[in-house]
PDB file of C-alpha atoms and ligand atoms in Angstrom:
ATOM      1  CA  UNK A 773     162.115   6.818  80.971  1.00 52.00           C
ATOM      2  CA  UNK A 774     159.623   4.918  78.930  1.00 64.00           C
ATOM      3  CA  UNK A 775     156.917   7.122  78.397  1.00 58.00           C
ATOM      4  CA  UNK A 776     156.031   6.766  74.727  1.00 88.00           C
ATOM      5  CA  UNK A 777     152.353   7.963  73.776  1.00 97.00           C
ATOM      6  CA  UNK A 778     150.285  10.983  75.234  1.00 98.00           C
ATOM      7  CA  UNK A 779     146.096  11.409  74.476  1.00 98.00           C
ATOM      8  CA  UNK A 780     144.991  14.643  73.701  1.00 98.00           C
ATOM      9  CA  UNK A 781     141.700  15.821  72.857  1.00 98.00           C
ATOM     10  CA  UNK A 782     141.717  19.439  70.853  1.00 98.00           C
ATOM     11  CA  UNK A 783     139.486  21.950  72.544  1.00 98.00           C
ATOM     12  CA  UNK A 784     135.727  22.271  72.102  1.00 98.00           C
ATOM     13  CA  UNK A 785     134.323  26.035  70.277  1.00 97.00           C
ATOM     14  CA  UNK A 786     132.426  26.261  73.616  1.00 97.00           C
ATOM     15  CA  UNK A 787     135.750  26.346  75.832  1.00 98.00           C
ATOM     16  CA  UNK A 788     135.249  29.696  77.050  1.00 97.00           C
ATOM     17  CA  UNK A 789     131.828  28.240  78.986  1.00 98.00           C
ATOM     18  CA  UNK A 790     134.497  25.709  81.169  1.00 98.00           C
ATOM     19  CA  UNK A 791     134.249  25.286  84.643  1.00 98.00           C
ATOM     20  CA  UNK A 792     135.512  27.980  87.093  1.00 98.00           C
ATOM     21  CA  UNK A 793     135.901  27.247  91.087  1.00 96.00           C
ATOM     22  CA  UNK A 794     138.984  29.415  92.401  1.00 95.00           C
ATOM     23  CA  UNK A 795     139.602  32.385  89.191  1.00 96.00           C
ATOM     24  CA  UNK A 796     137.010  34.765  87.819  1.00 96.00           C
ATOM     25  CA  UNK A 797     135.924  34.082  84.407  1.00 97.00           C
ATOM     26  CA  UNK A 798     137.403  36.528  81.924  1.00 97.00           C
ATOM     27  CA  UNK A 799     137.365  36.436  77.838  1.00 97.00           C
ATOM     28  CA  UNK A 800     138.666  33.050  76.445  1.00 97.00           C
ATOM     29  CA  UNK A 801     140.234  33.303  72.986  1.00 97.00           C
ATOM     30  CA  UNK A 802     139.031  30.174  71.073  1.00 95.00           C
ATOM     31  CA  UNK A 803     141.661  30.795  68.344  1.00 97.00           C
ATOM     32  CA  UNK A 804     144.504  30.914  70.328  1.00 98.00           C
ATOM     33  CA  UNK A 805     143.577  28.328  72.391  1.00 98.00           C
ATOM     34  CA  UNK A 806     143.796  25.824  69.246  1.00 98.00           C
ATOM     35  CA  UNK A 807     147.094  27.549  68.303  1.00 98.00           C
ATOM     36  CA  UNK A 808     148.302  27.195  72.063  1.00 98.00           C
ATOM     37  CA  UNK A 809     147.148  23.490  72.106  1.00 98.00           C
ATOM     38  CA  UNK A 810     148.562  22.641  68.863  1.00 98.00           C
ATOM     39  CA  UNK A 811     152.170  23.810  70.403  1.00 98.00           C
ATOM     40  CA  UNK A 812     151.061  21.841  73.320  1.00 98.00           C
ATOM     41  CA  UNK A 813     150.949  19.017  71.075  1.00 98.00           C
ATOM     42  CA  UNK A 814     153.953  19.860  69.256  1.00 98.00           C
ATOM     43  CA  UNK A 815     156.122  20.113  72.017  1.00 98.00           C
ATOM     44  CA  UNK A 816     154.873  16.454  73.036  1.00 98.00           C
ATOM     45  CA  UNK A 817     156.098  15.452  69.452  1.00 97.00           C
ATOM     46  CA  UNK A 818     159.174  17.166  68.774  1.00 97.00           C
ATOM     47  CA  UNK A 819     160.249  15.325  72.173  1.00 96.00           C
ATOM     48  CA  UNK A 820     159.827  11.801  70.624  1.00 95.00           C
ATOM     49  CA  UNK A 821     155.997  11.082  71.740  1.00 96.00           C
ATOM     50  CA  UNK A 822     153.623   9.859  69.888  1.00 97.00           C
ATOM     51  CA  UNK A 823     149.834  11.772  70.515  1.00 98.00           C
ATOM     52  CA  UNK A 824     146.507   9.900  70.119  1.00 98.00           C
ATOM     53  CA  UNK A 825     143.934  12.287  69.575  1.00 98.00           C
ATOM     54  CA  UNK A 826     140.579  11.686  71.607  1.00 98.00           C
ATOM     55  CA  UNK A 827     137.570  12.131  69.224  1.00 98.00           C
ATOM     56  CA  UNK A 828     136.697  15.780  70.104  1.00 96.00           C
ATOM     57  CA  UNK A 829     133.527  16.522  72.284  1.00 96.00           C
ATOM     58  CA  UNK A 830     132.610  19.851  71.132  1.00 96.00           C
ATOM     59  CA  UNK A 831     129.679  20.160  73.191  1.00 97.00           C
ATOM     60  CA  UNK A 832     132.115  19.406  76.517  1.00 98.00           C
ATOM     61  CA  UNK A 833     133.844  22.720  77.367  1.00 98.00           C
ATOM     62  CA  UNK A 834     136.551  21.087  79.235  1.00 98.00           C
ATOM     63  CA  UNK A 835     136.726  18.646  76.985  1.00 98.00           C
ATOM     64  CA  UNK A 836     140.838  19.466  76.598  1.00 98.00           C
ATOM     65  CA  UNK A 837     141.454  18.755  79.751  1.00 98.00           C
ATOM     66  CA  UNK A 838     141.660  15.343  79.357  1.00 98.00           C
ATOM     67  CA  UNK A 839     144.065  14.427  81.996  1.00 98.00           C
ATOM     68  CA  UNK A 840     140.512  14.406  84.126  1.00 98.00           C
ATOM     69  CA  UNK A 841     139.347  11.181  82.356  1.00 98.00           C
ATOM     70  CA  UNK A 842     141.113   8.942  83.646  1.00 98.00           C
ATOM     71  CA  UNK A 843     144.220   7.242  85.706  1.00 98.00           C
ATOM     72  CA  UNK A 844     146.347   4.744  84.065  1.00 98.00           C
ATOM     73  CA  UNK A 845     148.566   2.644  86.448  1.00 98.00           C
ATOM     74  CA  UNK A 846     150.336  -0.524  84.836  1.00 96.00           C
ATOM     75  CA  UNK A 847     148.116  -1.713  82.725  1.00 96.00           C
ATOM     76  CA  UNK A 848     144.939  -0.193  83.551  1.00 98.00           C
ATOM     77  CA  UNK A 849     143.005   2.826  82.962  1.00 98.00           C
ATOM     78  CA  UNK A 850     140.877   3.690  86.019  1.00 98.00           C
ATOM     79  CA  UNK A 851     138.234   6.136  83.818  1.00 98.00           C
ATOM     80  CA  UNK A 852     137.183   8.771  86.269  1.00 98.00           C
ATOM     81  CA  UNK A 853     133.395   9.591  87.303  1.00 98.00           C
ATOM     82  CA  UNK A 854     133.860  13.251  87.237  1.00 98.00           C
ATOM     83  CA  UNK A 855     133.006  14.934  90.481  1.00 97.00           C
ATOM     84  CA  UNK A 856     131.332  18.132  88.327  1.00 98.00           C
ATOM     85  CA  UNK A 857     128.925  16.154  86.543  1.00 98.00           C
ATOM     86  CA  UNK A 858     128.818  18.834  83.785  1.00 97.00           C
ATOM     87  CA  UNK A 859     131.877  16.698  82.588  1.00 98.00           C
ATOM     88  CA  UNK A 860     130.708  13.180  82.969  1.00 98.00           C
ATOM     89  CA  UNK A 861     130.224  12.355  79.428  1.00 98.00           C
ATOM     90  CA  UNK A 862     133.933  13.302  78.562  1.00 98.00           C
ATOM     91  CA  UNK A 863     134.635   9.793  79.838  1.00 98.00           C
ATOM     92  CA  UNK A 864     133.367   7.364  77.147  1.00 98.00           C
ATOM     93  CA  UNK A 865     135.229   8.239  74.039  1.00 98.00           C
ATOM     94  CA  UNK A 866     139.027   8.612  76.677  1.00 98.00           C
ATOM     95  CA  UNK A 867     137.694   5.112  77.467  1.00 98.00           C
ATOM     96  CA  UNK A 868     137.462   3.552  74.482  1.00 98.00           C
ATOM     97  CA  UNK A 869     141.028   5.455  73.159  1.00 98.00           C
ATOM     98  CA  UNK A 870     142.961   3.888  76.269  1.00 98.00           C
ATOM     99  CA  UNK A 871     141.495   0.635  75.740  1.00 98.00           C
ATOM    100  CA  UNK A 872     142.777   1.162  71.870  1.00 98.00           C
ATOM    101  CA  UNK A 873     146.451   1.598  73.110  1.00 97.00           C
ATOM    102  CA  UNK A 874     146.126  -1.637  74.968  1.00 96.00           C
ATOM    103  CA  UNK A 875     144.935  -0.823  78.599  1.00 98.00           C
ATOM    104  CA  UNK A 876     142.336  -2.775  80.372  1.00 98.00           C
ATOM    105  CA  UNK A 877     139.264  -0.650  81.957  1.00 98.00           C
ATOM    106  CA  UNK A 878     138.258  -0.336  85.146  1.00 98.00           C
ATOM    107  CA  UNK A 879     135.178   2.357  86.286  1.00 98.00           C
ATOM    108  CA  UNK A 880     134.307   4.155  89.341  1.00 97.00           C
ATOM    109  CA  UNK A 881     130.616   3.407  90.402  1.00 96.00           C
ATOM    110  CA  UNK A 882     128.218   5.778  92.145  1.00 98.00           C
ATOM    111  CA  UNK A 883     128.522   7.903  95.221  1.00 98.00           C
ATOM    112  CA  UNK A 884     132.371   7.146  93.843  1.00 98.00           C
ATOM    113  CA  UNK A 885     134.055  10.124  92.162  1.00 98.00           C
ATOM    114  CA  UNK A 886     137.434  11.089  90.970  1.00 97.00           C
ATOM    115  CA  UNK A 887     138.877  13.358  88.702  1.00 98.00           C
ATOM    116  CA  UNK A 888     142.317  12.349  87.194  1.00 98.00           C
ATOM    117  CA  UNK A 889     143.709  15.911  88.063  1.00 98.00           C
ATOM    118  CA  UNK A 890     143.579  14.820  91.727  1.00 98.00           C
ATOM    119  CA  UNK A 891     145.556  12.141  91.328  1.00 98.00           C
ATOM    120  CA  UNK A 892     149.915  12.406  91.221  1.00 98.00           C
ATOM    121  CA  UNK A 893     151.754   9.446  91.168  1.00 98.00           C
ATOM    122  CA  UNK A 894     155.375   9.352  92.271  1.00 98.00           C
ATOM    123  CA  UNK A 895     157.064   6.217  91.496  1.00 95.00           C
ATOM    124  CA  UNK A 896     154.994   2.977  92.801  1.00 97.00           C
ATOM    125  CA  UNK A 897     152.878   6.072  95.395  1.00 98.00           C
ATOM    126  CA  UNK A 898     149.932   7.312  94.078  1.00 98.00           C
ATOM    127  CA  UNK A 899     148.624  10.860  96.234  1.00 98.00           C
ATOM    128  CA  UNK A 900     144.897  11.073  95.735  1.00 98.00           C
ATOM    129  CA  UNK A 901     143.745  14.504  96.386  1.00 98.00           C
ATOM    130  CA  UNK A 902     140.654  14.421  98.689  1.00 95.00           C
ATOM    131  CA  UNK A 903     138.111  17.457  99.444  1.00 90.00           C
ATOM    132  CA  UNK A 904     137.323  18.875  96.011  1.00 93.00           C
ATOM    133  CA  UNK A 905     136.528  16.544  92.816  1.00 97.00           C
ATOM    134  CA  UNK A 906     137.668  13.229  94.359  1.00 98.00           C
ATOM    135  CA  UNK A 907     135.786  11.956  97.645  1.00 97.00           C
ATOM    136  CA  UNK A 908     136.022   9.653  99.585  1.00 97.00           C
ATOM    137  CA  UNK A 909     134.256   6.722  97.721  1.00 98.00           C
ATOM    138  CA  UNK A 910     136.387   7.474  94.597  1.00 98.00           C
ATOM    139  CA  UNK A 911     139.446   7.271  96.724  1.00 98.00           C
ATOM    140  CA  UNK A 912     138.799   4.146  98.310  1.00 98.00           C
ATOM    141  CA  UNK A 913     137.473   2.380  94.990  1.00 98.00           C
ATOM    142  CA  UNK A 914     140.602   3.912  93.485  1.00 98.00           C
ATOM    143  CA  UNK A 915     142.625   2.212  96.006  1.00 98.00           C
ATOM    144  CA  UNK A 916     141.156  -0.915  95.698  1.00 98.00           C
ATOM    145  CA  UNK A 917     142.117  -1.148  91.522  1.00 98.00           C
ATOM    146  CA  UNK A 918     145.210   0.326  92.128  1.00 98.00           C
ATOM    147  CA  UNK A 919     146.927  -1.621  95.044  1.00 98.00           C
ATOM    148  CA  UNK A 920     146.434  -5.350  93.871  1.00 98.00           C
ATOM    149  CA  UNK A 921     148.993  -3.951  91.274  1.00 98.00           C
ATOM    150  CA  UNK A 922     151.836  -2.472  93.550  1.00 97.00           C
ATOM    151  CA  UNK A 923     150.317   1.136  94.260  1.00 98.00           C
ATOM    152  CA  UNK A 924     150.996   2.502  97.622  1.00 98.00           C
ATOM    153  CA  UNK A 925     147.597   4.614  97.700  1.00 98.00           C
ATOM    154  CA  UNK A 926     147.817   8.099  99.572  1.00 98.00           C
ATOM    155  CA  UNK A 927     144.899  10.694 100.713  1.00 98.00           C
ATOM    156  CA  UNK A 928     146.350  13.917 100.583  1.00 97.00           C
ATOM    157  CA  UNK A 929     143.936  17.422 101.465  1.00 96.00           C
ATOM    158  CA  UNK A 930     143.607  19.798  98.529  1.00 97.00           C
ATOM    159  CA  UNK A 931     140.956  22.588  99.643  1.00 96.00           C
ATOM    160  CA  UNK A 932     142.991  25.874  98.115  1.00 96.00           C
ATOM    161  CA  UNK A 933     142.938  24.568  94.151  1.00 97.00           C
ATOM    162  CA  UNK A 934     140.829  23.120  91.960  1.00 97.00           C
ATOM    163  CA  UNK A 935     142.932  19.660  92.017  1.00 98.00           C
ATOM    164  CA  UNK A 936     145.936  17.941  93.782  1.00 98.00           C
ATOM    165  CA  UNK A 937     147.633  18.763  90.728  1.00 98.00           C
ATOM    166  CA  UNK A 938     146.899  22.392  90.431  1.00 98.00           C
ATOM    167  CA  UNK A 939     148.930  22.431  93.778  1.00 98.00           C
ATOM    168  CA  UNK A 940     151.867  19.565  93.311  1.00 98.00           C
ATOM    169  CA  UNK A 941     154.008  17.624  90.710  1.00 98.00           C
ATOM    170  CA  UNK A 942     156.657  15.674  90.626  1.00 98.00           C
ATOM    171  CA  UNK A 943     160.191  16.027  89.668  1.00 98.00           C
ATOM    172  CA  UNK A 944     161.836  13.289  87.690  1.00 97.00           C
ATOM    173  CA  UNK A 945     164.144  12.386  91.102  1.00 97.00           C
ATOM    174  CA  UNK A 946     160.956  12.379  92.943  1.00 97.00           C
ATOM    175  CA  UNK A 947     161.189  15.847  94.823  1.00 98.00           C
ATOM    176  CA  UNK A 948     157.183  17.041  95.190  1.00 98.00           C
ATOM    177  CA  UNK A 949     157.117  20.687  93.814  1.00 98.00           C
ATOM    178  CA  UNK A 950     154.238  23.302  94.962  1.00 98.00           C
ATOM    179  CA  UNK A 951     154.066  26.602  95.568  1.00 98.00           C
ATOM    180  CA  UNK A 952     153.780  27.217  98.807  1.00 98.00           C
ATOM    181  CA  UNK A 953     150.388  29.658  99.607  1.00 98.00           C
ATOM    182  CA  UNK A 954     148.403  26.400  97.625  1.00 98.00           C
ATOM    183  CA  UNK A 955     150.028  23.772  98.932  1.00 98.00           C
ATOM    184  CA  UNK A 956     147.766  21.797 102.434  1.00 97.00           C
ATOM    185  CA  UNK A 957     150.487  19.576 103.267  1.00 95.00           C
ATOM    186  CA  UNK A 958     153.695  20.215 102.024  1.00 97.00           C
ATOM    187  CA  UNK A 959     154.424  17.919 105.082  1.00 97.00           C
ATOM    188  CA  UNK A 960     152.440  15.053 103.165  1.00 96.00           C
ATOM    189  CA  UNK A 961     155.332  14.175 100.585  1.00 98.00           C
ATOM    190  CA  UNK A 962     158.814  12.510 101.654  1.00 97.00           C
ATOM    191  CA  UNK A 963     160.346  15.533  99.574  1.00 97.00           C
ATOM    192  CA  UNK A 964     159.184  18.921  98.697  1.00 98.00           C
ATOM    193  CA  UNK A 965     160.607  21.910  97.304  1.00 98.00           C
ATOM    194  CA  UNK A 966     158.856  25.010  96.975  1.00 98.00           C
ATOM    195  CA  UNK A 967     158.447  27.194  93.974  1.00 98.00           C
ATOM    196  CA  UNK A 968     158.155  30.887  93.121  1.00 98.00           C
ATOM    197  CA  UNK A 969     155.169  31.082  91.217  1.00 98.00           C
ATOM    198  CA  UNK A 970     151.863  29.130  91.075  1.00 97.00           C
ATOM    199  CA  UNK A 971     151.814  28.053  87.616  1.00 98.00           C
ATOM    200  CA  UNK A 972     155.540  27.027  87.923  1.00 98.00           C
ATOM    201  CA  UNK A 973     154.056  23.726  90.443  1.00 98.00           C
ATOM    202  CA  UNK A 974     152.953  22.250  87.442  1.00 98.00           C
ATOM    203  CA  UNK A 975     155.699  20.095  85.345  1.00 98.00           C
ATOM    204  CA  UNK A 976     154.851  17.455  82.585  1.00 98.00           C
ATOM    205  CA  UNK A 977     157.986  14.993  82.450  1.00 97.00           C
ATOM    206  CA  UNK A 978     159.225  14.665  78.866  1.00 97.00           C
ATOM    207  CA  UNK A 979     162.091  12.624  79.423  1.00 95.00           C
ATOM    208  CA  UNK A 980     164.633  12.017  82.803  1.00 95.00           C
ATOM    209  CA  UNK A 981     165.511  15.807  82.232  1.00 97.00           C
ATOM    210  CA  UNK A 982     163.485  18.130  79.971  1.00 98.00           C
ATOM    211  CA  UNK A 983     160.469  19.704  81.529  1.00 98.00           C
ATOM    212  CA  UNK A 984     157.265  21.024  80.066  1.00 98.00           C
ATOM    213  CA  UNK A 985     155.752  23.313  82.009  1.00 98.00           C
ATOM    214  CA  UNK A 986     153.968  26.657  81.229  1.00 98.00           C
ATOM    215  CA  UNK A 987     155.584  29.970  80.050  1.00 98.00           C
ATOM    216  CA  UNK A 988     154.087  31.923  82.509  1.00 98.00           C
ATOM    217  CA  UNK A 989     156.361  30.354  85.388  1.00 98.00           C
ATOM    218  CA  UNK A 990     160.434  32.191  84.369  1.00 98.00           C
ATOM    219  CA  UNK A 991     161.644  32.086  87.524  1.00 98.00           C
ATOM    220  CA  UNK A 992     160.177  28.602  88.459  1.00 98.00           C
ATOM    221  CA  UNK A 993     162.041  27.601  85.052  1.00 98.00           C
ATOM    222  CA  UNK A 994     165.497  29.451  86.229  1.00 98.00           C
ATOM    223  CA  UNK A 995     165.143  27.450  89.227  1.00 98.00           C
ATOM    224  CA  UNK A 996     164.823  24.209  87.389  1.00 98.00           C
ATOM    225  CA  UNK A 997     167.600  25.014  85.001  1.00 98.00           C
ATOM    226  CA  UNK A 998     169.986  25.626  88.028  1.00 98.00           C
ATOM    227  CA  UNK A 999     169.052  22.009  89.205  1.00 98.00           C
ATOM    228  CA  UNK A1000     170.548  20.669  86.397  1.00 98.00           C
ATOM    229  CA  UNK A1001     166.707  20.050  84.425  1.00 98.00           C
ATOM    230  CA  UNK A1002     165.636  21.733  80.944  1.00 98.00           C
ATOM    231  CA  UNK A1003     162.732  23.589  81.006  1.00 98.00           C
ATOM    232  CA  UNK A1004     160.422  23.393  77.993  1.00 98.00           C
ATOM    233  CA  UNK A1005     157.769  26.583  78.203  1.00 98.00           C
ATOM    234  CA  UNK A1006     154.746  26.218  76.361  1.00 98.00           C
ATOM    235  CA  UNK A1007     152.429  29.189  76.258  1.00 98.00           C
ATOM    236  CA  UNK A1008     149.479  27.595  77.430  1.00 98.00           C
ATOM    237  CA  UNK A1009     147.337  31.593  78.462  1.00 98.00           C
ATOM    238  CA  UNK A1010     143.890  29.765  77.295  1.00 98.00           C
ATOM    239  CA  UNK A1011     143.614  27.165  79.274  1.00 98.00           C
ATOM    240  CA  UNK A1012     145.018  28.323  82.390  1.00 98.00           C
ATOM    241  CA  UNK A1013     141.902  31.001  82.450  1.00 98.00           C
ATOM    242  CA  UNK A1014     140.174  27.795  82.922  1.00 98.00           C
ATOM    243  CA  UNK A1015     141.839  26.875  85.718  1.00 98.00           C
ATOM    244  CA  UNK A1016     144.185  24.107  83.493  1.00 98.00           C
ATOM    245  CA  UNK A1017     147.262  23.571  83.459  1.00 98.00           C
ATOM    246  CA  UNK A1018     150.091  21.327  81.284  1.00 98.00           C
ATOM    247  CA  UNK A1019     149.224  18.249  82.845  1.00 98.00           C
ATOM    248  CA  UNK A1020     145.613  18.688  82.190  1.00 98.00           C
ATOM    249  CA  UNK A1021     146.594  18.269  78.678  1.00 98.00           C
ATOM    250  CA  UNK A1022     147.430  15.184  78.135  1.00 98.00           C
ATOM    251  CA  UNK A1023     146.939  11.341  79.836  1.00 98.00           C
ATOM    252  CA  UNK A1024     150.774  10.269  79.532  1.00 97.00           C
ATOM    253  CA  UNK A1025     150.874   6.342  78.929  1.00 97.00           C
ATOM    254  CA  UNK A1026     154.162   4.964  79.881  1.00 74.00           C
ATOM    255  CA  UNK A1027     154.649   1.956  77.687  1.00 70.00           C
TER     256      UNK A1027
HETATM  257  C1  LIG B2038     145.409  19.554  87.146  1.00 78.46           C
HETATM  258  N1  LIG B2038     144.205  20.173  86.601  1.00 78.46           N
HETATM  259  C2  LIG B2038     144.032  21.502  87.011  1.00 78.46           C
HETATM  260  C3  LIG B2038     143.349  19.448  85.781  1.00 78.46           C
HETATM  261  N2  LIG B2038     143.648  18.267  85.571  1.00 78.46           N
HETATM  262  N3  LIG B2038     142.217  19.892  85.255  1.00 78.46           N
HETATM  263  C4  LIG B2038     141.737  21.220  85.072  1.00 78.46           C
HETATM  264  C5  LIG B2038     140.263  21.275  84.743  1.00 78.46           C
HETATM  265  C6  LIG B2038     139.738  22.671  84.619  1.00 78.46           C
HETATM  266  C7  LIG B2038     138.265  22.731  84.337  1.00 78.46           C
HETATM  267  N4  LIG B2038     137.891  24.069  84.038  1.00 78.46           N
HETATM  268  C8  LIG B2038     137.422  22.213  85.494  1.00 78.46           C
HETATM  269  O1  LIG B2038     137.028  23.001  86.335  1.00 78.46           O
HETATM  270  O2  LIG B2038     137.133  21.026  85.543  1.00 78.46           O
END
């Protein structure tokens, strides 16, 4: 798998003040978060990625979750307009980093918006989550970058989580994971497996077989392990009060 660099962007003092749709908001430790993030990172590096930092944005809570920025497909970086537009000015600086590492821009205009959490690509399919942060402007805009390049684009309903991927990733064979409770469709993707626990739907892909994926998911992560994978748990407490998760993390750039 060729899936080289990641962007992060370290979280902002005011993370504790992040968006909150679906949880109740309960005491954020700032401290740990950094520690948490910086093992975050870590993990990214001891797995043979580089990280670009995004120049921090302090005065954006959700600033670490930059997965929301953007998508990149091929060579382009679709930069989101965020559909809270509390986080719209998060974009600029993910912008400029993507177009450092090589990518060519594209934007969403106005009523468009899209939030790169809603968004899952499996192999040349792209699922666009529709009915929270993405509508349907952003989806069809999103559609019309992506497809001229090989995407098959796909609508998908997301109305129990925050974002499509709150609800679904992917496998390295492919195989849609969820757990069930969150998941609209599971009907929606060629192949889906279920999960035991919510934050055990959420896999970043380090390599054809090692998984990161949050600590809070052990039987999610025996599961995994039986199917031949290697699970690597990151403690990740922080962010997930904020409704994040470890794809939120990071914008993975597959070189
Ligand atoms: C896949 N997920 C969940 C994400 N990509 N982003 C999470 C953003 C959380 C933030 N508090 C918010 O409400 O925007």
């Amino acid at each position: 798998m060729a899936i080289t660099r990641a962007l992060v962007r370290r979280p902002s003092p005011r993370l504790a003040e992040g968006l909150l749709t679906h949880l109740e908001r309960v005491p954020v430790d700032a401290d740990l978060a950094v520690r948490q993030w910086q093992q975050y990172v870590d993990a990214l590096t001891v797995a043979g990625w580089t990280t670009v930092e995004v120049p921090p944005a302090d005065d954006c809570p959700d600033g670490v979750f930059v997965e929301d920025t953007m998508v990149v497909y091929g060579d382009l970086a679709v930069i989101a307009r965020a559909g809270a537009t509390e986080r719209r000015p998060e974009a600029a600086a993910a912008a400029e980093a993507v177009q450092a590492q090589g990518y060519r821009l594209a934007h969403i205009d106005a009523p468009g918006t899209f939030d790169g959490g809603d968004i899952l690509k499996v192999g040349a399919t792209v699922y666009v989550g529709q009915g929270g942060r993405t509508n349907q402007s952003g989806f069809e805009q999103l559609r019309a970058h992506l497809e001229p390049l090989g995407a098959q684009v796909v609508p998908v309903p997301v109305r129990k989580v925050l974002h499509l991927k709150s609800a679904v990733t992917a496998l390295p064979d492919g195989t849609v994971i969820g757990y069930e409770p969150l998941v609209d469709d599971p009907s929606a993707f060629p192949s889906f497996r279920a999960v035991p626990e919510e934050a055990g739907s959420h896999v970043v892909l380090l390599d054809d077989r090692r998984l990161l994926m949050a600590a809070s998911a052990p039987r999610s992560a025996a599961l995994f392990s039986e199917l031949g994978y290697t699970p690597v748990p990151v403690d990740i407490t922080e962010f997930e009060k904020l409704e994040g998760c470890v794809t939120c993390l990071s914008v993975r750039l597959r070189g």
